[in-house]
């Protein structure tokens, strides 16, 4: 598990909370209106607002802080494994994008174009990057000369724009989104494959060890892989509403991009050789999956690994004991802060404890410590878990170790609930009707033997908008004929609706 401690608290909350219209409480139900519920949680927990232009959002400090934790974790893992960060321009000349089209036939994202700069019409249109392969690859080609330059691994943290006209859903569907894109070049197939799997493993770890979301690893079927790629691998997470989220993808590109962009090197035998390349990306959709997985009808629920405040201390006083309750609370806050926890002492005079409880629940703070005159007298605190309200009276002595234990427990609870959802929602089917019926009734994943033909996916897709989200990386040999057409099965497919 990622360390709780060490990330400094990056967002202030107080002035922000106490002025303006404070509408506390979620009115929509996660179970009955998940779309509206999600939008309400995002807005009321102060993660994001809708921008004036359709399809864009404004990420507020509390939302951006979540991205920073994901970024910081992954960036550290990337650097430990030989990746360097770089930055390429926001704009890509049209001729560069055209060059990519030779390789990636079929990849035609809706591109936003700049046609004018100042008062001048541009001679060549500039695309706002929908992804950066076409501008990064020509530079890898220049930078790589000999086998000694390999492997070369470059990553950039940036945003990309895809002008798709769909309904805006913060962190899931926006025209501009934040992500990282890694691009690497290698001597041979196996080295590039190892790279592909290293990044997939790191994506799995960020979900499981930081976001408390179990994922399944697999690859996309041939017809759904990244155009031009040999293999597209994916981590998939199951949301409580039964839909799958593609959590991150890592592509083994083989030599197609290297051939198109002339990424070659002189090998040990002085032979000019075409490199093997990979690319891999994870976007802020991970934040969407985080919100959707753990939160409830009281608001946001966050694991302690990512929460801007891991512990909130709410002192409960009357006029005659105000001073001693506050002093005792401050002592505990100091101890926890010194130990590296992100802790907030909510000593606002103008709000009563009940209001404060609701507010911190809405904001997703994993652990609340309640301190009243009785706790002070007995040298105790009451610890309350956000996900389920479980509470314990604990000793003041050893508070640092106690808090750490409670945070571990909260993380474990969140992970276990998500894991249970996943385990209960992988079902088998061996006919078209059964696939349709099972997904229709329960959602989740349906495992079925599959011949490998896209038509057999289309037969499902056309009926209920479910698709093959992945096939397992290895093992899981099909034990029967294709569930849809009855021909010989090549592999086991996981059908699901997806975001
Ligand atoms: Zn078939």
Short mmCIF file of C-alpha atoms and ligand atoms in Angstrom, two decimals:
data_model
loop_
_atom_site.label_atom_id
_atom_site.label_comp_id
_atom_site.label_asym_id
_atom_site.label_seq_id
_atom_site.Cartn_x
_atom_site.Cartn_y
_atom_site.Cartn_z
CA UNK A 1 0.00 0.00 0.00
CA UNK A 2 1.16 3.52 -0.69
CA UNK A 3 2.40 5.45 2.30
CA UNK A 4 -0.24 7.63 3.91
CA UNK A 5 2.29 10.00 5.21
CA UNK A 6 4.45 12.44 3.42
CA UNK A 7 2.03 14.08 1.03
CA UNK A 8 1.49 17.53 2.45
CA UNK A 9 -2.06 18.71 2.60
CA UNK A 10 -2.39 20.81 -0.52
CA UNK A 11 -5.82 22.33 -0.26
CA UNK A 12 -7.18 24.77 2.23
CA UNK A 13 -10.78 24.25 3.04
CA UNK A 14 -11.89 26.56 5.75
CA UNK A 15 -12.69 29.97 4.29
CA UNK A 16 -14.07 28.14 1.31
CA UNK A 17 -16.58 26.28 3.45
CA UNK A 18 -17.87 28.91 5.74
CA UNK A 19 -19.05 31.51 3.28
CA UNK A 20 -21.51 31.35 0.44
CA UNK A 21 -24.48 29.12 -0.02
CA UNK A 22 -23.74 25.84 1.65
CA UNK A 23 -26.08 23.18 0.38
CA UNK A 24 -25.21 20.17 2.43
CA UNK A 25 -26.42 16.73 1.68
CA UNK A 26 -26.84 14.58 -1.39
CA UNK A 27 -30.41 14.36 -2.63
CA UNK A 28 -29.98 11.82 -5.42
CA UNK A 29 -29.67 8.07 -4.84
CA UNK A 30 -26.62 6.14 -6.00
CA UNK A 31 -28.71 3.07 -6.56
CA UNK A 32 -31.67 4.57 -8.35
CA UNK A 33 -30.20 7.50 -10.29
CA UNK A 34 -26.46 6.89 -10.52
CA UNK A 35 -25.86 9.53 -13.20
CA UNK A 36 -27.50 12.37 -11.27
CA UNK A 37 -26.00 11.13 -8.01
CA UNK A 38 -22.50 11.16 -9.51
CA UNK A 39 -22.92 14.71 -10.84
CA UNK A 40 -24.19 15.88 -7.45
CA UNK A 41 -21.30 14.30 -5.51
CA UNK A 42 -18.74 15.85 -7.85
CA UNK A 43 -20.23 19.30 -7.41
CA UNK A 44 -21.08 19.24 -3.69
CA UNK A 45 -17.81 17.64 -2.65
CA UNK A 46 -16.13 20.53 -4.51
CA UNK A 47 -14.24 18.39 -6.98
CA UNK A 48 -15.28 20.11 -10.20
CA UNK A 49 -17.68 22.56 -11.80
CA UNK A 50 -18.96 22.72 -15.35
CA UNK A 51 -17.10 25.20 -17.56
CA UNK A 52 -19.00 27.73 -19.70
CA UNK A 53 -18.15 25.72 -22.85
CA UNK A 54 -19.99 22.41 -23.18
CA UNK A 55 -17.74 19.41 -22.67
CA UNK A 56 -15.25 21.09 -20.37
CA UNK A 57 -14.93 21.16 -16.61
CA UNK A 58 -13.12 23.30 -14.08
CA UNK A 59 -11.20 21.06 -11.70
CA UNK A 60 -11.33 22.55 -8.21
CA UNK A 61 -8.46 22.22 -5.72
CA UNK A 62 -10.07 19.25 -3.96
CA UNK A 63 -10.43 17.43 -7.28
CA UNK A 64 -6.98 18.38 -8.52
CA UNK A 65 -5.46 17.13 -5.25
CA UNK A 66 -6.72 13.64 -6.15
CA UNK A 67 -5.01 13.88 -9.52
CA UNK A 68 -1.81 15.02 -7.83
CA UNK A 69 -1.73 11.91 -5.65
CA UNK A 70 -2.20 9.63 -8.67
CA UNK A 71 0.38 11.63 -10.60
CA UNK A 72 2.89 11.65 -7.79
CA UNK A 73 2.59 7.90 -7.24
CA UNK A 74 2.85 6.95 -10.91
CA UNK A 75 5.56 9.48 -11.64
CA UNK A 76 7.68 7.96 -8.87
CA UNK A 77 7.12 4.43 -10.19
CA UNK A 78 7.93 5.52 -13.77
CA UNK A 79 11.17 7.16 -12.72
CA UNK A 80 12.24 4.12 -10.69
CA UNK A 81 11.86 2.13 -13.89
CA UNK A 82 13.83 4.25 -16.31
CA UNK A 83 11.31 6.77 -17.59
CA UNK A 84 12.12 10.45 -18.12
CA UNK A 85 9.59 13.23 -18.44
CA UNK A 86 9.55 15.61 -21.39
CA UNK A 87 7.09 18.05 -22.88
CA UNK A 88 5.93 18.38 -26.48
CA UNK A 89 3.84 21.18 -28.00
CA UNK A 90 0.09 21.43 -27.58
CA UNK A 91 -0.24 21.89 -31.35
CA UNK A 92 0.63 19.38 -34.04
CA UNK A 93 1.01 20.38 -37.70
CA UNK A 94 -1.58 18.79 -39.94
CA UNK A 95 1.11 17.15 -42.08
CA UNK A 96 2.42 15.29 -39.02
CA UNK A 97 -1.01 14.02 -38.15
CA UNK A 98 -1.49 12.90 -41.78
CA UNK A 99 1.71 10.90 -41.59
CA UNK A 100 0.35 9.00 -38.64
CA UNK A 101 -2.78 8.14 -40.61
CA UNK A 102 -0.76 5.73 -42.74
CA UNK A 103 -0.20 3.62 -39.63
CA UNK A 104 -3.28 4.19 -37.58
CA UNK A 105 -5.98 3.76 -40.12
CA UNK A 106 -9.18 3.82 -38.17
CA UNK A 107 -8.01 6.17 -35.43
CA UNK A 108 -9.91 9.30 -36.29
CA UNK A 109 -10.57 11.25 -33.15
CA UNK A 110 -12.56 14.41 -33.56
CA UNK A 111 -9.75 16.92 -33.78
CA UNK A 112 -9.95 20.60 -32.83
CA UNK A 113 -8.06 22.84 -35.26
CA UNK A 114 -6.35 26.20 -35.03
CA UNK A 115 -6.56 28.00 -38.34
CA UNK A 116 -5.66 31.52 -37.32
CA UNK A 117 -2.90 33.03 -35.18
CA UNK A 118 -3.41 36.64 -34.16
CA UNK A 119 -4.70 38.31 -37.32
CA UNK A 120 -2.97 35.92 -39.69
CA UNK A 121 -4.49 32.91 -41.31
CA UNK A 122 -2.08 29.99 -40.83
CA UNK A 123 -0.45 28.38 -43.85
CA UNK A 124 -0.85 24.98 -42.27
CA UNK A 125 -3.61 24.11 -39.85
CA UNK A 126 -2.51 23.06 -36.37
CA UNK A 127 -4.29 20.29 -34.52
CA UNK A 128 -4.79 20.53 -30.78
CA UNK A 129 -3.19 17.22 -29.78
CA UNK A 130 -5.65 14.33 -29.52
CA UNK A 131 -2.60 12.19 -28.54
CA UNK A 132 1.06 12.89 -29.24
CA UNK A 133 2.45 9.86 -31.15
CA UNK A 134 2.75 11.87 -34.34
CA UNK A 135 4.90 14.58 -32.80
CA UNK A 136 6.91 12.43 -30.39
CA UNK A 137 7.84 9.66 -32.84
CA UNK A 138 9.76 11.94 -35.28
CA UNK A 139 11.88 13.17 -32.38
CA UNK A 140 12.56 9.66 -31.09
CA UNK A 141 13.73 9.02 -34.64
CA UNK A 142 16.22 11.91 -34.38
CA UNK A 143 17.40 11.09 -30.88
CA UNK A 144 18.02 7.39 -31.39
CA UNK A 145 21.18 6.57 -33.30
CA UNK A 146 22.72 3.44 -31.85
CA UNK A 147 21.73 0.42 -29.76
CA UNK A 148 23.39 2.27 -26.88
CA UNK A 149 20.52 4.80 -26.96
CA UNK A 150 18.00 2.06 -26.23
CA UNK A 151 15.74 1.60 -24.48
CA UNK A 152 14.52 5.18 -24.72
CA UNK A 153 11.57 6.03 -22.51
CA UNK A 154 9.78 9.38 -22.60
CA UNK A 155 6.63 10.35 -20.74
CA UNK A 156 4.60 13.51 -20.67
CA UNK A 157 1.93 14.75 -18.29
CA UNK A 158 -0.47 16.91 -20.25
CA UNK A 159 -4.01 17.30 -21.46
CA UNK A 160 -5.41 16.23 -24.80
CA UNK A 161 -8.55 17.28 -26.66
CA UNK A 162 -11.04 15.09 -28.49
CA UNK A 163 -13.98 17.01 -29.85
CA UNK A 164 -16.63 14.41 -29.25
CA UNK A 165 -20.20 15.54 -28.90
CA UNK A 166 -21.32 13.52 -25.94
CA UNK A 167 -22.96 14.46 -22.71
CA UNK A 168 -20.40 15.81 -20.24
CA UNK A 169 -19.60 13.62 -17.26
CA UNK A 170 -16.77 15.05 -15.14
CA UNK A 171 -13.61 12.88 -15.28
CA UNK A 172 -15.36 10.37 -17.56
CA UNK A 173 -16.49 12.28 -20.63
CA UNK A 174 -14.97 15.69 -21.31
CA UNK A 175 -13.54 17.15 -24.51
CA UNK A 176 -10.29 18.00 -22.75
CA UNK A 177 -8.84 15.58 -20.23
CA UNK A 178 -5.67 15.21 -18.20
CA UNK A 179 -3.49 12.18 -18.70
CA UNK A 180 0.02 10.90 -19.06
CA UNK A 181 1.31 9.33 -22.25
CA UNK A 182 4.48 7.27 -22.27
CA UNK A 183 6.35 6.48 -25.49
CA UNK A 184 9.27 4.09 -25.61
CA UNK A 185 11.59 2.47 -28.14
CA UNK A 186 13.43 -0.86 -27.74
CA UNK A 187 15.85 -3.17 -29.50
CA UNK A 188 13.56 -6.11 -29.94
CA UNK A 189 10.11 -7.53 -29.53
CA UNK A 190 10.66 -9.06 -26.10
CA UNK A 191 12.10 -5.92 -24.59
CA UNK A 192 9.10 -3.93 -25.86
CA UNK A 193 6.73 -6.57 -24.51
CA UNK A 194 8.37 -6.41 -21.06
CA UNK A 195 7.93 -2.65 -21.15
CA UNK A 196 4.24 -3.01 -22.06
CA UNK A 197 3.69 -5.33 -19.11
CA UNK A 198 5.72 -3.21 -16.67
CA UNK A 199 3.42 -0.24 -17.31
CA UNK A 200 0.28 -2.37 -17.11
CA UNK A 201 1.47 -3.68 -13.76
CA UNK A 202 2.03 -0.12 -12.52
CA UNK A 203 -1.50 0.81 -13.60
CA UNK A 204 -2.81 -2.20 -11.71
CA UNK A 205 -0.88 -1.06 -8.64
CA UNK A 206 -2.15 2.50 -8.68
CA UNK A 207 -5.71 1.16 -8.69
CA UNK A 208 -5.20 -1.55 -6.10
CA UNK A 209 -2.68 0.08 -3.75
CA UNK A 210 -3.72 3.74 -3.94
CA UNK A 211 -7.35 3.89 -5.07
CA UNK A 212 -8.56 0.73 -3.29
CA UNK A 213 -10.06 -0.63 -6.51
CA UNK A 214 -9.31 -4.20 -7.61
CA UNK A 215 -8.86 -4.51 -11.38
CA UNK A 216 -8.64 -7.27 -13.96
CA UNK A 217 -5.79 -7.36 -16.43
CA UNK A 218 -6.35 -8.41 -19.99
CA UNK A 219 -5.97 -7.45 -23.61
CA UNK A 220 -8.40 -5.95 -26.05
CA UNK A 221 -9.76 -8.18 -28.83
CA UNK A 222 -7.98 -7.78 -32.21
CA UNK A 223 -10.68 -5.53 -33.67
CA UNK A 224 -10.65 -3.18 -30.69
CA UNK A 225 -6.94 -2.68 -30.10
CA UNK A 226 -5.23 0.67 -30.63
CA UNK A 227 -4.91 1.05 -34.41
CA UNK A 228 -1.44 0.09 -35.52
CA UNK A 229 -0.69 -1.80 -32.29
CA UNK A 230 0.36 -5.43 -32.07
CA UNK A 231 -1.37 -5.79 -28.71
CA UNK A 232 -3.40 -3.45 -26.53
CA UNK A 233 -3.47 -4.41 -22.88
CA UNK A 234 -5.90 -2.96 -20.36
CA UNK A 235 -6.85 -2.86 -16.71
CA UNK A 236 -10.62 -2.98 -16.19
CA UNK A 237 -12.49 -2.00 -13.05
CA UNK A 238 -16.09 -2.91 -12.31
CA UNK A 239 -18.28 -0.08 -11.05
CA UNK A 240 -21.14 -0.67 -8.59
CA UNK A 241 -23.68 0.02 -11.36
CA UNK A 242 -22.36 -3.02 -13.22
CA UNK A 243 -20.41 -1.18 -15.93
CA UNK A 244 -16.73 -1.65 -16.63
CA UNK A 245 -14.22 1.20 -16.70
CA UNK A 246 -11.13 0.90 -18.88
CA UNK A 247 -8.68 2.10 -16.29
CA UNK A 248 -5.49 2.43 -18.34
CA UNK A 249 -4.04 0.94 -21.49
CA UNK A 250 -0.55 -0.15 -22.48
CA UNK A 251 0.16 -0.84 -26.15
CA UNK A 252 2.82 -3.02 -27.69
CA UNK A 253 3.17 -1.26 -31.04
CA UNK A 254 5.53 -3.71 -32.68
CA UNK A 255 7.45 -2.07 -35.55
CA UNK A 256 4.61 -0.35 -37.40
CA UNK A 257 5.14 3.09 -35.86
CA UNK A 258 8.91 2.74 -35.98
CA UNK A 259 8.74 1.93 -39.69
CA UNK A 260 6.41 4.82 -40.47
CA UNK A 261 8.45 7.33 -38.48
CA UNK A 262 11.85 5.90 -39.26
CA UNK A 263 12.84 5.00 -35.70
CA UNK A 264 15.94 2.95 -36.41
CA UNK A 265 19.26 2.24 -34.72
CA UNK A 266 22.63 0.79 -35.59
CA UNK A 267 22.95 -2.54 -33.78
CA UNK A 268 26.09 -4.28 -32.49
CA UNK A 269 26.82 -5.65 -35.94
CA UNK A 270 26.63 -2.18 -37.50
CA UNK A 271 23.29 -3.08 -39.10
CA UNK A 272 20.56 -0.44 -39.42
CA UNK A 273 17.64 -1.97 -37.50
CA UNK A 274 14.02 -0.92 -36.98
CA UNK A 275 13.13 -0.40 -33.33
CA UNK A 276 10.12 -1.81 -31.47
CA UNK A 277 7.94 0.74 -29.70
CA UNK A 278 5.28 0.98 -26.99
CA UNK A 279 2.89 3.61 -25.72
CA UNK A 280 0.81 3.67 -22.56
CA UNK A 281 -1.62 6.09 -20.96
CA UNK A 282 -3.72 6.66 -17.88
CA UNK A 283 -6.17 9.54 -17.61
CA UNK A 284 -8.15 11.31 -14.90
CA UNK A 285 -10.89 8.80 -15.55
CA UNK A 286 -9.17 7.09 -12.59
CA UNK A 287 -10.69 9.86 -10.45
CA UNK A 288 -14.10 9.08 -11.90
CA UNK A 289 -13.69 5.40 -11.03
CA UNK A 290 -12.57 6.35 -7.52
CA UNK A 291 -15.64 8.52 -6.88
CA UNK A 292 -18.03 6.01 -8.40
CA UNK A 293 -16.61 2.98 -6.58
CA UNK A 294 -16.57 4.11 -2.97
CA UNK A 295 -18.93 7.04 -2.50
CA UNK A 296 -22.46 6.79 -1.13
CA UNK A 297 -25.67 8.71 -0.52
CA UNK A 298 -23.95 10.84 2.13
CA UNK A 299 -21.36 12.04 -0.39
CA UNK A 300 -17.78 11.36 -1.27
CA UNK A 301 -15.86 8.46 0.28
CA UNK A 302 -12.09 8.46 -0.12
CA UNK A 303 -9.41 6.00 0.91
CA UNK A 304 -6.84 7.56 3.27
CA UNK A 305 -4.15 7.23 0.59
CA UNK A 306 -5.71 10.00 -1.49
CA UNK A 307 -7.86 12.02 0.94
CA UNK A 308 -6.79 15.68 1.21
CA UNK A 309 -7.57 15.40 4.94
CA UNK A 310 -7.10 11.91 6.34
CA UNK A 311 -8.29 12.77 9.83
CA UNK A 312 -10.66 15.47 11.01
CA UNK A 313 -10.86 16.31 14.69
CA UNK A 314 -14.21 17.69 15.81
CA UNK A 315 -14.11 19.12 19.34
CA UNK A 316 -17.44 19.22 21.18
CA UNK A 317 -17.55 21.78 23.91
CA UNK A 318 -19.80 23.83 26.18
CA UNK A 319 -18.83 27.34 27.20
CA UNK A 320 -17.44 26.20 30.58
CA UNK A 321 -15.06 23.58 29.14
CA UNK A 322 -14.27 25.14 25.76
CA UNK A 323 -10.67 25.91 26.58
CA UNK A 324 -9.66 22.51 27.89
CA UNK A 325 -11.43 20.62 25.09
CA UNK A 326 -9.70 22.77 22.48
CA UNK A 327 -6.32 22.50 24.12
CA UNK A 328 -6.59 18.72 24.34
CA UNK A 329 -7.70 18.56 20.68
CA UNK A 330 -4.84 20.75 19.54
CA UNK A 331 -2.38 18.47 21.28
CA UNK A 332 -3.70 15.49 19.36
CA UNK A 333 -3.72 17.41 16.08
CA UNK A 334 -0.10 18.41 16.66
CA UNK A 335 0.97 14.84 17.38
CA UNK A 336 -0.72 13.55 14.23
CA UNK A 337 0.61 16.33 12.05
CA UNK A 338 4.09 15.79 13.35
CA UNK A 339 3.78 12.10 12.51
CA UNK A 340 3.02 13.10 8.92
CA UNK A 341 -0.76 12.68 8.73
CA UNK A 342 -2.94 15.17 6.92
CA UNK A 343 -5.10 16.35 9.79
CA UNK A 344 -7.68 19.11 10.20
CA UNK A 345 -8.88 20.49 13.52
CA UNK A 346 -12.35 21.89 12.92
CA UNK A 347 -12.61 24.46 15.71
CA UNK A 348 -15.07 26.77 13.98
CA UNK A 349 -17.25 28.58 16.50
CA UNK A 350 -20.12 29.29 14.16
CA UNK A 351 -20.91 25.67 13.30
CA UNK A 352 -22.29 22.99 15.59
CA UNK A 353 -20.77 19.48 15.73
CA UNK A 354 -23.65 17.88 13.80
CA UNK A 355 -23.13 20.25 10.90
CA UNK A 356 -19.40 19.55 10.94
CA UNK A 357 -19.96 15.76 10.93
CA UNK A 358 -22.18 16.03 7.85
CA UNK A 359 -19.82 18.32 6.06
CA UNK A 360 -16.73 16.15 6.54
CA UNK A 361 -18.75 13.10 5.56
CA UNK A 362 -19.78 14.85 2.36
CA UNK A 363 -16.13 15.68 1.64
CA UNK A 364 -15.06 12.07 2.16
CA UNK A 365 -12.67 12.36 5.13
CA UNK A 366 -11.88 8.74 6.08
CA UNK A 367 -11.57 9.13 9.86
CA UNK A 368 -13.20 11.49 12.36
CA UNK A 369 -12.02 11.94 15.94
CA UNK A 370 -14.66 13.30 18.28
CA UNK A 371 -13.48 14.94 21.47
CA UNK A 372 -15.83 16.13 24.21
CA UNK A 373 -15.35 16.87 27.93
CA UNK A 374 -15.71 13.16 28.79
CA UNK A 375 -12.91 12.19 26.42
CA UNK A 376 -10.71 14.88 27.93
CA UNK A 377 -11.46 13.68 31.46
CA UNK A 378 -10.76 10.02 30.63
CA UNK A 379 -7.77 10.61 28.37
CA UNK A 380 -9.62 9.19 25.34
CA UNK A 381 -10.94 9.97 21.86
CA UNK A 382 -13.82 8.53 19.85
CA UNK A 383 -12.78 7.39 16.37
CA UNK A 384 -15.45 7.11 13.64
CA UNK A 385 -14.98 5.51 10.21
CA UNK A 386 -16.46 7.38 7.26
CA UNK A 387 -17.54 4.43 5.14
CA UNK A 388 -19.84 2.81 7.70
CA UNK A 389 -19.93 4.87 10.90
CA UNK A 390 -18.18 2.16 12.93
CA UNK A 391 -16.82 3.84 16.07
CA UNK A 392 -14.40 3.03 18.87
CA UNK A 393 -13.34 4.75 22.06
CA UNK A 394 -9.55 4.86 22.08
CA UNK A 395 -6.81 5.93 24.48
CA UNK A 396 -5.10 9.29 24.00
CA UNK A 397 -1.76 7.57 24.59
CA UNK A 398 -0.42 5.98 21.44
CA UNK A 399 -2.77 8.04 19.27
CA UNK A 400 -0.43 7.97 16.26
CA UNK A 401 -0.33 4.17 16.06
CA UNK A 402 -4.08 3.99 16.75
CA UNK A 403 -4.91 6.39 13.92
CA UNK A 404 -2.70 4.48 11.53
CA UNK A 405 -4.51 1.25 12.40
CA UNK A 406 -7.89 2.85 11.81
CA UNK A 407 -6.80 4.24 8.47
CA UNK A 408 -5.56 0.78 7.46
CA UNK A 409 -8.91 -0.65 8.46
CA UNK A 410 -10.79 1.94 6.43
CA UNK A 411 -8.64 1.18 3.37
CA UNK A 412 -9.19 -2.54 3.81
CA UNK A 413 -12.95 -2.08 4.13
CA UNK A 414 -13.17 -0.06 0.95
CA UNK A 415 -11.03 -2.54 -0.96
CA UNK A 416 -13.00 -5.51 0.35
CA UNK A 417 -16.33 -3.99 -0.67
CA UNK A 418 -15.07 -3.31 -4.20
CA UNK A 419 -13.57 -6.79 -4.39
CA UNK A 420 -16.82 -8.37 -3.30
CA UNK A 421 -18.66 -6.44 -6.01
CA UNK A 422 -16.19 -7.75 -8.59
CA UNK A 423 -16.25 -11.35 -7.37
CA UNK A 424 -20.03 -11.50 -7.27
CA UNK A 425 -20.39 -10.07 -10.73
CA UNK A 426 -18.41 -12.33 -13.01
CA UNK A 427 -20.87 -14.85 -14.47
CA UNK A 428 -20.72 -17.55 -17.10
CA UNK A 429 -22.87 -17.87 -20.20
CA UNK A 430 -22.85 -20.28 -23.10
CA UNK A 431 -25.41 -18.88 -25.50
CA UNK A 432 -26.26 -15.53 -27.06
CA UNK A 433 -29.56 -15.40 -25.13
CA UNK A 434 -27.80 -16.14 -21.89
CA UNK A 435 -25.20 -13.40 -22.44
CA UNK A 436 -27.95 -10.87 -23.21
CA UNK A 437 -30.16 -12.00 -20.35
CA UNK A 438 -27.40 -12.07 -17.75
CA UNK A 439 -25.98 -8.65 -18.58
CA UNK A 440 -29.50 -7.26 -18.89
CA UNK A 441 -30.48 -8.52 -15.47
CA UNK A 442 -27.29 -8.17 -13.41
CA UNK A 443 -24.78 -6.08 -15.36
CA UNK A 444 -21.21 -7.02 -14.50
CA UNK A 445 -18.99 -9.29 -16.58
CA UNK A 446 -20.11 -12.31 -18.48
CA UNK A 447 -17.44 -14.85 -19.42
CA UNK A 448 -18.18 -16.74 -22.57
CA UNK A 449 -16.23 -18.85 -25.06
CA UNK A 450 -15.66 -16.86 -28.24
CA UNK A 451 -14.52 -17.67 -31.76
CA UNK A 452 -12.61 -14.41 -32.16
CA UNK A 453 -14.92 -13.02 -34.85
CA UNK A 454 -16.08 -9.43 -34.42
CA UNK A 455 -19.52 -10.34 -35.78
CA UNK A 456 -20.20 -12.35 -32.66
CA UNK A 457 -19.54 -9.27 -30.55
CA UNK A 458 -21.72 -7.15 -32.84
CA UNK A 459 -24.59 -9.54 -32.27
CA UNK A 460 -24.45 -8.64 -28.57
CA UNK A 461 -23.55 -4.97 -29.01
CA UNK A 462 -26.52 -4.27 -31.27
CA UNK A 463 -28.94 -5.64 -28.68
CA UNK A 464 -27.75 -4.21 -25.38
CA UNK A 465 -24.68 -2.02 -26.01
CA UNK A 466 -22.39 -4.46 -24.22
CA UNK A 467 -19.06 -5.36 -25.76
CA UNK A 468 -16.01 -7.50 -25.18
CA UNK A 469 -14.06 -5.36 -22.74
CA UNK A 470 -11.16 -7.80 -22.49
CA UNK A 471 -9.83 -11.27 -23.01
CA UNK A 472 -7.57 -12.69 -20.31
CA UNK A 473 -3.85 -12.37 -20.88
CA UNK A 474 -3.19 -16.04 -20.44
CA UNK A 475 -4.93 -19.20 -19.29
CA UNK A 476 -8.70 -19.42 -19.17
CA UNK A 477 -8.85 -21.67 -22.23
CA UNK A 478 -12.40 -21.83 -23.59
CA UNK A 479 -14.05 -25.09 -22.63
CA UNK A 480 -16.85 -24.95 -25.16
CA UNK A 481 -17.76 -23.65 -28.64
CA UNK A 482 -18.38 -19.93 -29.32
CA UNK A 483 -21.42 -18.95 -27.27
CA UNK A 484 -22.78 -16.82 -30.10
CA UNK A 485 -22.17 -18.70 -33.38
CA UNK A 486 -21.32 -22.23 -32.22
CA UNK A 487 -18.03 -22.39 -34.17
CA UNK A 488 -14.77 -23.42 -32.47
CA UNK A 489 -13.89 -21.02 -29.66
CA UNK A 490 -10.45 -19.40 -29.68
CA UNK A 491 -10.56 -17.64 -26.35
CA UNK A 492 -12.65 -16.61 -23.38
CA UNK A 493 -14.23 -13.18 -23.75
CA UNK A 494 -15.45 -10.88 -21.00
CA UNK A 495 -18.60 -9.09 -22.12
CA UNK A 496 -19.81 -6.01 -20.23
CA UNK A 497 -21.33 -2.60 -20.65
CA UNK A 498 -18.69 0.01 -20.24
CA UNK A 499 -18.07 3.69 -19.61
ZN1 LIG B 1 -18.54 -16.81 -32.84
#
